[in-house]
CSV table of C-alpha atoms in Angstrom, one decimal:
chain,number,residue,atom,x,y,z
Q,3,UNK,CA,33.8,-48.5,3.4
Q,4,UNK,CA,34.3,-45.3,2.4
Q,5,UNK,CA,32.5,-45.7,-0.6
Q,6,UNK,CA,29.6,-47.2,1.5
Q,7,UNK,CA,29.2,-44.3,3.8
Q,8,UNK,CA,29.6,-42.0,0.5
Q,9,UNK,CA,26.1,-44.0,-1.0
Q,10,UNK,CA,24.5,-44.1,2.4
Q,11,UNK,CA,24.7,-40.4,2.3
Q,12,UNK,CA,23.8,-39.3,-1.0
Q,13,UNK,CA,20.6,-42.0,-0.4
Q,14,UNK,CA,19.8,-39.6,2.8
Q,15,UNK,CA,20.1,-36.6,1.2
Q,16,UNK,CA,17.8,-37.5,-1.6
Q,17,UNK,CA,15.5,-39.2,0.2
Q,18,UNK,CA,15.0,-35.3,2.7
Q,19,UNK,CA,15.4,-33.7,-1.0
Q,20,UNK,CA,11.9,-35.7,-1.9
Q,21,UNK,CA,10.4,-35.7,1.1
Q,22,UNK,CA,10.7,-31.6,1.4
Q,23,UNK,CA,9.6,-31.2,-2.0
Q,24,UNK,CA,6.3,-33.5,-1.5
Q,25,UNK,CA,5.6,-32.2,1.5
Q,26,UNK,CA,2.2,-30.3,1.9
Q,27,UNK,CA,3.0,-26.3,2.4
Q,28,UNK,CA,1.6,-25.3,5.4
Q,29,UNK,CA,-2.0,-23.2,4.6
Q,30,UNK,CA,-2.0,-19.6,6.4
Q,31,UNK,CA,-4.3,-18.5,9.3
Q,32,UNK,CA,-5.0,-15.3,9.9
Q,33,UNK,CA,-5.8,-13.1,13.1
Q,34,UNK,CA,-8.2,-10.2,12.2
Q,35,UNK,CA,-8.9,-8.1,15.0
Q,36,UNK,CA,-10.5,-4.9,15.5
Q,37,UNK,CA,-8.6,-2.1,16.3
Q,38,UNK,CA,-10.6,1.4,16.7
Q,39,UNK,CA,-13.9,1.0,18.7
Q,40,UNK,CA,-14.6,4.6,19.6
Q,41,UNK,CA,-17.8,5.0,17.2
Q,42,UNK,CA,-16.3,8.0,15.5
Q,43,UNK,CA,-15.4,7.3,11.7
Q,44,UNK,CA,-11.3,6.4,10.8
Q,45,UNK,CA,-9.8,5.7,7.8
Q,46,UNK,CA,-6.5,5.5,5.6
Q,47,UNK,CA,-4.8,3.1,8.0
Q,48,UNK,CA,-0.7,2.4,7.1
Q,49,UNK,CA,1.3,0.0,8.6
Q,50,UNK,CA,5.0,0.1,9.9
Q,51,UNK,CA,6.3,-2.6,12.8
Q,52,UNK,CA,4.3,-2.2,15.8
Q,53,UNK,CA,2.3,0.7,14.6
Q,54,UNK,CA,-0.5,1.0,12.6
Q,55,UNK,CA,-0.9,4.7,11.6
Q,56,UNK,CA,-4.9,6.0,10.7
Q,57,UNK,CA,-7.1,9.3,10.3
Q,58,UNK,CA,-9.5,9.9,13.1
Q,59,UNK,CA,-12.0,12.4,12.5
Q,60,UNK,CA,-9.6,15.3,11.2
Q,61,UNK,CA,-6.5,14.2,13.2
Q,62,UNK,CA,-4.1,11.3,13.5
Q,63,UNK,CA,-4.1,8.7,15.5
Q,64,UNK,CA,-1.7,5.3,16.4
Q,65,UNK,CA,-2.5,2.2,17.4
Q,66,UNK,CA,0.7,0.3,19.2
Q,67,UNK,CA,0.2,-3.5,18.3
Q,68,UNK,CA,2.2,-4.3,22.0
Q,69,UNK,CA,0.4,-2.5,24.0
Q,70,UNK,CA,-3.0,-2.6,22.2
Q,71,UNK,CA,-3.3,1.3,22.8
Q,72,UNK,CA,-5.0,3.8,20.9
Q,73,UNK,CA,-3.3,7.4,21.2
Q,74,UNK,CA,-3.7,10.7,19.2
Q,75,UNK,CA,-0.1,11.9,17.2
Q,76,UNK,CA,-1.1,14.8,15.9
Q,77,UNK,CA,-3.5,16.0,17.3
Q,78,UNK,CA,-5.0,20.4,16.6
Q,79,UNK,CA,-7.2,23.0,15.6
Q,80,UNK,CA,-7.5,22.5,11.5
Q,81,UNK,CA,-8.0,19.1,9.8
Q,82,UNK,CA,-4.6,16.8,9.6
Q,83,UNK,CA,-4.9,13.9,7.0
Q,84,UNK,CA,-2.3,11.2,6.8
Q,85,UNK,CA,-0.8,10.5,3.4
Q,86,UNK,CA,2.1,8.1,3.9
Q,87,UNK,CA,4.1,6.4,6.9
Q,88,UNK,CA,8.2,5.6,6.3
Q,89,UNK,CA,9.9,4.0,9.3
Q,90,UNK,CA,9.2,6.9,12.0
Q,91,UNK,CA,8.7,9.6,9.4
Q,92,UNK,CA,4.4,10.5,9.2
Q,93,UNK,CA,3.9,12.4,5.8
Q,94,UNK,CA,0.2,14.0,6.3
Q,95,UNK,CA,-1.3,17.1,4.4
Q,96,UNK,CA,-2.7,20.2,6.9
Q,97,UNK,CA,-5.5,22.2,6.1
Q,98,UNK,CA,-5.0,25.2,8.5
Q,99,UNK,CA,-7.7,26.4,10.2
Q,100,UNK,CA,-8.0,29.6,8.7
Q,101,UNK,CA,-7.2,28.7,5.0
Q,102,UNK,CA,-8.7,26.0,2.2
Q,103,UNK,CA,-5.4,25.0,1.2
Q,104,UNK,CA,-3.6,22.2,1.9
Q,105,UNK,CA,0.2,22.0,3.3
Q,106,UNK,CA,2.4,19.4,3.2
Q,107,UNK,CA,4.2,18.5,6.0
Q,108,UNK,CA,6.4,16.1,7.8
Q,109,UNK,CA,6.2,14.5,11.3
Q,110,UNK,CA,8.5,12.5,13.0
Q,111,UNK,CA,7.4,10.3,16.0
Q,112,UNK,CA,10.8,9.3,17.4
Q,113,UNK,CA,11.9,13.0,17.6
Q,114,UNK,CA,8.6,15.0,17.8
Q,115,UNK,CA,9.8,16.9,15.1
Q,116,UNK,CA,7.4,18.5,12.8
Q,117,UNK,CA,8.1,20.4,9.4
Q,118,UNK,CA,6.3,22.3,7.2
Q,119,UNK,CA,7.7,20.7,3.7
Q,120,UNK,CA,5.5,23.2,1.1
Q,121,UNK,CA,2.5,25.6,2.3
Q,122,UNK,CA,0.6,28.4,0.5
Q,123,UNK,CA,-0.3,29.8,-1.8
Q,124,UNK,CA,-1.0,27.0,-3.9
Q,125,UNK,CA,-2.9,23.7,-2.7
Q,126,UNK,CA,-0.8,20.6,-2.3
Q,127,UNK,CA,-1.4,16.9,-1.3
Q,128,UNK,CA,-0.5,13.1,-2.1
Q,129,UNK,CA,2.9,13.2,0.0
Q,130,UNK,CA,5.3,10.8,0.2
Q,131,UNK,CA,8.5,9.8,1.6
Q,132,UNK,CA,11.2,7.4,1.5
Q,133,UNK,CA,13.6,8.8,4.1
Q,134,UNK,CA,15.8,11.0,1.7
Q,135,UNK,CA,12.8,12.5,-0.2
Q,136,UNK,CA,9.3,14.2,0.6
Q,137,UNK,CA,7.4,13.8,-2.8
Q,138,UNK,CA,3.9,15.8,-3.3
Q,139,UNK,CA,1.4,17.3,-5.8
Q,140,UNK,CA,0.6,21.0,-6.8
Q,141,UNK,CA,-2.9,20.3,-7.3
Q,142,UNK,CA,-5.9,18.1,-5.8
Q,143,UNK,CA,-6.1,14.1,-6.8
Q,144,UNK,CA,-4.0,15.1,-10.0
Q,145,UNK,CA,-1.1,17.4,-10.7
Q,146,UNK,CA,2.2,17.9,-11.4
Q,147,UNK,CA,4.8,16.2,-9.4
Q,148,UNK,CA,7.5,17.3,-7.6
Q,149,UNK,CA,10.5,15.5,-4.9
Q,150,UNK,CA,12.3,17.3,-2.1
Q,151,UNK,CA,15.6,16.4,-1.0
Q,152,UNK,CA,15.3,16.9,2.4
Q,153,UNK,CA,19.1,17.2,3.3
Q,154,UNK,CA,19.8,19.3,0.0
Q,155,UNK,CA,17.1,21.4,0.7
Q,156,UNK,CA,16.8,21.5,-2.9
Q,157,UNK,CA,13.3,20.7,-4.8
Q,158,UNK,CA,13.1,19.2,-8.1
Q,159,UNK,CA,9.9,19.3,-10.5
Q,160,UNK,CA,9.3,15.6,-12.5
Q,161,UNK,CA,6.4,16.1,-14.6
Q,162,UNK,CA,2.7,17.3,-14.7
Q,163,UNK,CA,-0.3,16.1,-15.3
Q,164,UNK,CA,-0.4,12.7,-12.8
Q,165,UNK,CA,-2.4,11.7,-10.3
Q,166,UNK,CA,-1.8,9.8,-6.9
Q,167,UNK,CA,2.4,9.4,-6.8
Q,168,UNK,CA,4.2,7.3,-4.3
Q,169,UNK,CA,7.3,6.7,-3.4
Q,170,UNK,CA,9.5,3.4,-3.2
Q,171,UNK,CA,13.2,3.7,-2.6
Q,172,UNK,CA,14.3,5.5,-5.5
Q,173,UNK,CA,11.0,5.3,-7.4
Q,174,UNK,CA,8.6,7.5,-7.5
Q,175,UNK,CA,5.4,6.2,-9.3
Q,176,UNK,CA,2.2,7.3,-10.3
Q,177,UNK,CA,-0.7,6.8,-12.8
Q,178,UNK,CA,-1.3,8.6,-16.3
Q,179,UNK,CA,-4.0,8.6,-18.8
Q,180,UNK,CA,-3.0,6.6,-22.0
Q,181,UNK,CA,-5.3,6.2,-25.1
Q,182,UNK,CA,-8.1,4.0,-24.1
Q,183,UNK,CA,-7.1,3.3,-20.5
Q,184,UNK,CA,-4.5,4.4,-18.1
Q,185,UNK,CA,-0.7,3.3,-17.5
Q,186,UNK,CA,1.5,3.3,-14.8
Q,187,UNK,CA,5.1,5.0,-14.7
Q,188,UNK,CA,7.6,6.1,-13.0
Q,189,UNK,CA,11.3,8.1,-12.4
Q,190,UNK,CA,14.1,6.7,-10.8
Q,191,UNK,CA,15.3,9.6,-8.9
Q,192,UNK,CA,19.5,8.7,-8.6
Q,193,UNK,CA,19.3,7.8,-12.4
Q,194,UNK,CA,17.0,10.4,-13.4
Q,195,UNK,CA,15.2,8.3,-15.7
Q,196,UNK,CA,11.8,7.9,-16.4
Q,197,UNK,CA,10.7,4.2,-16.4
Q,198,UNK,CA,7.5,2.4,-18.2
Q,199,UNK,CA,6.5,0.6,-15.1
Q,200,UNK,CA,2.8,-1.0,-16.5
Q,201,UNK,CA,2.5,-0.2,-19.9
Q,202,UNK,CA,-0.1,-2.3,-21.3
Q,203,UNK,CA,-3.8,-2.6,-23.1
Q,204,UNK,CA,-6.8,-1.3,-20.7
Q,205,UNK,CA,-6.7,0.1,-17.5
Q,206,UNK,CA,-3.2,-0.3,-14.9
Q,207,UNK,CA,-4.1,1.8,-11.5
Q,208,UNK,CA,-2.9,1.6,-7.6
Q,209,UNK,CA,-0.2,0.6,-8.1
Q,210,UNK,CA,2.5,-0.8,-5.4
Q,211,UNK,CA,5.9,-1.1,-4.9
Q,212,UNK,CA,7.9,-3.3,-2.4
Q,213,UNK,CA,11.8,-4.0,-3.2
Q,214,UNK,CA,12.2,-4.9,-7.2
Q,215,UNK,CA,8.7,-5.6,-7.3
Q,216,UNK,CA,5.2,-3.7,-8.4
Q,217,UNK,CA,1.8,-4.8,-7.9
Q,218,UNK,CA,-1.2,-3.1,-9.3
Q,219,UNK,CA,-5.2,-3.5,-10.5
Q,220,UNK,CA,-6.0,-4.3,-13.8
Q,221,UNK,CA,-9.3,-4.0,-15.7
Q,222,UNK,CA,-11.0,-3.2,-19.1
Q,223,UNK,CA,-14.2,-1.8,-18.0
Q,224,UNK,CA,-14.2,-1.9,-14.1
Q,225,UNK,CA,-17.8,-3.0,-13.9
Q,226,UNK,CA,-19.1,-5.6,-12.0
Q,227,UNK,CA,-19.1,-8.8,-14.4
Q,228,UNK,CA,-16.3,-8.0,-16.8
Q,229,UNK,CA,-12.4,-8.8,-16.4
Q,230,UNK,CA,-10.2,-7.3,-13.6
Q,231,UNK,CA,-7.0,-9.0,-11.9
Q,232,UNK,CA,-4.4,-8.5,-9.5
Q,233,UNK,CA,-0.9,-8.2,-11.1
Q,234,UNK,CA,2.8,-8.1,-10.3
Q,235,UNK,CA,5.6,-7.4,-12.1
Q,236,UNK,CA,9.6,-7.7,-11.4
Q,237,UNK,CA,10.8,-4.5,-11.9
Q,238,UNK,CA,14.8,-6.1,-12.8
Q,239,UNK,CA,13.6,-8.7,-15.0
Q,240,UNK,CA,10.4,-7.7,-16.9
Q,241,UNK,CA,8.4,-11.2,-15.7
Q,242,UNK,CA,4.8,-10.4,-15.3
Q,243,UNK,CA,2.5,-12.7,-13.0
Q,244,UNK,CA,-1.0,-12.5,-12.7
Q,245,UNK,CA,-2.1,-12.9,-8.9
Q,246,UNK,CA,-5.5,-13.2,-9.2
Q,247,UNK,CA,-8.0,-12.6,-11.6
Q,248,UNK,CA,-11.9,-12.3,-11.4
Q,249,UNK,CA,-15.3,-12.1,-14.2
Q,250,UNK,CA,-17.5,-11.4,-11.4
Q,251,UNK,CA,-16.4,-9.3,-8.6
Q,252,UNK,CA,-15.0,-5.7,-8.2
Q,253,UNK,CA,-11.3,-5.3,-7.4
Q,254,UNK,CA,-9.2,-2.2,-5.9
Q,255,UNK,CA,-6.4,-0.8,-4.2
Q,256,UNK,CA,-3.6,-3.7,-3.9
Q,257,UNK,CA,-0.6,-3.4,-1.7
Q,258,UNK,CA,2.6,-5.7,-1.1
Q,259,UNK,CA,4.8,-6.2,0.9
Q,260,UNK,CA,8.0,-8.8,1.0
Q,261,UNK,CA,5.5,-12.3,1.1
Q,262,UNK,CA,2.3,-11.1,0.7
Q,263,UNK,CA,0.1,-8.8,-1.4
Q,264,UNK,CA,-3.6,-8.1,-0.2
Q,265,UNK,CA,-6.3,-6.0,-2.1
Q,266,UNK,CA,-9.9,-4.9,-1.5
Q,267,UNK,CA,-13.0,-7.2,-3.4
Q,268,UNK,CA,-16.4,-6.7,-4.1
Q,269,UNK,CA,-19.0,-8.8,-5.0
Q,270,UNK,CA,-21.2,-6.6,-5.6
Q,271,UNK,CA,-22.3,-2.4,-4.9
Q,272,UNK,CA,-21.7,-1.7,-0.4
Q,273,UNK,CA,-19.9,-4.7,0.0
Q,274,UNK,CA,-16.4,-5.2,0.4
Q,275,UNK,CA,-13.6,-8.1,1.4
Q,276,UNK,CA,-10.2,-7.9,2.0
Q,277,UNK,CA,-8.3,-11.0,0.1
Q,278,UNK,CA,-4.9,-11.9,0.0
Q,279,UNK,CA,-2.3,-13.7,-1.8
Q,280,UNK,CA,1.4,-15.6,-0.6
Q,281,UNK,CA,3.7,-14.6,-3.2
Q,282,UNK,CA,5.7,-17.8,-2.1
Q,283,UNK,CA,2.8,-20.5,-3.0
Q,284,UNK,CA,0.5,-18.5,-4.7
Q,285,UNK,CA,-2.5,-19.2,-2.4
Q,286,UNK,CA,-5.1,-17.0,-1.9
Q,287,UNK,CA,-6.9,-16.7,0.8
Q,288,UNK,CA,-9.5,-14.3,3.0
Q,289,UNK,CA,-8.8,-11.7,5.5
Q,290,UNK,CA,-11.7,-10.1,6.4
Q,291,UNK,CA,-14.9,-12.0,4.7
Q,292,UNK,CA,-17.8,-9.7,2.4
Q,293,UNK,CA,-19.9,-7.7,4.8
Q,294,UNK,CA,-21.7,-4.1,4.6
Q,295,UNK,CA,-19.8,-1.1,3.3
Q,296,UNK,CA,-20.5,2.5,3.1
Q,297,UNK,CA,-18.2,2.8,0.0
Q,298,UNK,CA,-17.6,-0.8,-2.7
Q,299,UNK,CA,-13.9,-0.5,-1.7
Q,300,UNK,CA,-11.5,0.7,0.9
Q,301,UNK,CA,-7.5,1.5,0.3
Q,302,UNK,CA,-5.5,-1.2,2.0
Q,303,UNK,CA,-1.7,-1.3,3.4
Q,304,UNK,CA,0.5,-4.2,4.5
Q,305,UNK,CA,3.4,-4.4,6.1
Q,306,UNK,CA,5.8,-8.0,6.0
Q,307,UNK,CA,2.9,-10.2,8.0
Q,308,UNK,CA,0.0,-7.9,9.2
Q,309,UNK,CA,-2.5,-5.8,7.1
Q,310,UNK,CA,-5.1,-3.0,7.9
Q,311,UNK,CA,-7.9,-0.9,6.4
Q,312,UNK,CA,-10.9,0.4,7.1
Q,313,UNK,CA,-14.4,-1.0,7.4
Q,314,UNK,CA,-17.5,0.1,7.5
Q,315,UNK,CA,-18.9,-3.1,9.3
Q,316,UNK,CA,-20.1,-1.2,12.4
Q,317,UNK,CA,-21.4,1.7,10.5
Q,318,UNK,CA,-19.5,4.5,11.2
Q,319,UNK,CA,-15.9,3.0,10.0
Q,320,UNK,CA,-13.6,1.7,11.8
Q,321,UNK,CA,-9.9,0.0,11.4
Q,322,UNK,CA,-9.4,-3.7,10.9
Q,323,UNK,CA,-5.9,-5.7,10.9
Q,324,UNK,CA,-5.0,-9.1,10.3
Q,325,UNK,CA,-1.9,-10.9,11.2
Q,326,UNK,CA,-1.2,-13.7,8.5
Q,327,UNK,CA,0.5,-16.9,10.5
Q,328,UNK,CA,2.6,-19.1,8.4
């Protein structure tokens, strides 16, 4: 009898084995909604929980997902320009009203506490944080890189010469000109190592990091009609997976996050999509479909199920989100 039940069993469990495996994967939908409506121009949306983080005009505003409620952050004489959003910690570069120069400084919107993390006389942008460090450029889009430890007070300078750095746990990455094309590298700040992150033939920009894994855009030529793709990589184990790949269309600024990663397409010059793919299944599917664009692309963000950017749909530029439903 024993035996019996024993059979019965194993029979049950294979047969819920099967029929979970054979099972159709449920496909996404998406909620895209529109979420600044003011007629001024935004941009350079980020995404964290319940806010979603943007440039109006020359200040910053958040929009509060609960409420629905648009509502100014920083908000003063002189031109304020988001860089990066890290749990409640607002990294934007300041261009004082009097000066051409750009600070760097930090805000945070629990405490209302706001710090200047590097001013004059030089010019600085591309800030970053991941909590323990404020990373930024001496220089415009390209420069050399430093990393504050904010509770050391104590700065350290990582290289020169890189353009547009961010900051993942204890990565900092960034892309560098290579022979024939571009790379993407990084430093691991605890280790104090310097890492090959995308290394390969061509062109490896934008690139992305959530936990041990790095998205970026890949491409030989960047014209319209030649190869480009969307591309991951696990950082621990080295295995590289192409996400999505295109002859036709023109492909930008990826992001990820811990299911999905979603990046800006265009099929041809002032027109832009917002696609995206499950990391899980591998589908890919649309978030915002082609339409008019001032610019071929926009810079996207994504944070666990919900995405935003900016689009240029009612002519003046305004933020879109999506909330991917599984």
């Amino acid at each position: 009898m024993k035996k019996l039940n024993f059979y019965l069993f194993l029979l049950l469990f294979i047969f819920v084995l099967l029929f979970t495996s054979l099972s159709p994967v449920k496909a996404a939908s998406v909620n895209t909604f529109q979420v600044t409506t003011d007629g001024s121009q935004q941009k350079d949306a980020f995404v964290y929980k319940d806010l979603i983080a943007y440039d109006s005009l020359s200040d910053i505003w958040g929009y509060n997902r609960e409420t629905h409620e648009n509502y100014p952050i920083i908000q003063r004489d002189g031109q304020q320009y988001i860089t990066d959003l890290y749990n409640s910690l607002i990294v934007y570069q300041e261009i004082p009203p009097d000066s051409g120069n750009g600070d760097i400084r930090l805000f945070n919107i629990k405490t209302g506490q706001d710090s200047l993390i590097i001013g004059e006389p030089n010019s600085y942008s591309s800030g970053g944080t991941n909590g323990e460090y404020v990373i930024y450029l001496d220089g415009g889009a390209c420069g050399s890189l430093y990393a504050l430890h904010m509770r050391r007070n104590k700065t350290e300078h990582i290289v020169d010469n890189v353009c547009s750095p961010k900051i993942s746990d204890n990565v900092v990455y960034w892309g560098e000109g290579a022979p024939g094309g571009s790379d993407i590298r990084g430093y691991d700040l605890r280790r104090n190592k310097f890492l090959d992150i995308a290394v390969e033939d061509g062109f490896q920009e934008s690139a992305n990091i959530f936990g041990n894994t790095v998205v970026w855009y890949q491409y030989d030529s960047g014209n319209y009609g030649t190869y480009q793709a969307i591309v991951t990589k696990n950082l621990k184990t080295g295995k590289r997976k192409v996400i999505y790949e295109t002859n036709t269309n023109s492909l930008q600024s990826p992001s990820i996050s811990n299911r999905y990663v979603v990046w800006s397409e265009s099929p041809s010059m002032h027109v832009n999509s917002i696609k995206a793919a499950d990391l899980k299944t591998g589908d890919v599917f649309e978030l915002q479909e082609s339409g008019p664009h001032q610019n071929s692309h926009t810079m996207t963000s994504i944070w666990k199920d919900t995405a935003a950017w900016m689009s240029w749909r009612t002519g003046n530029g305004d933020i879109y989100a999506s909330q991917i439903i599984r």
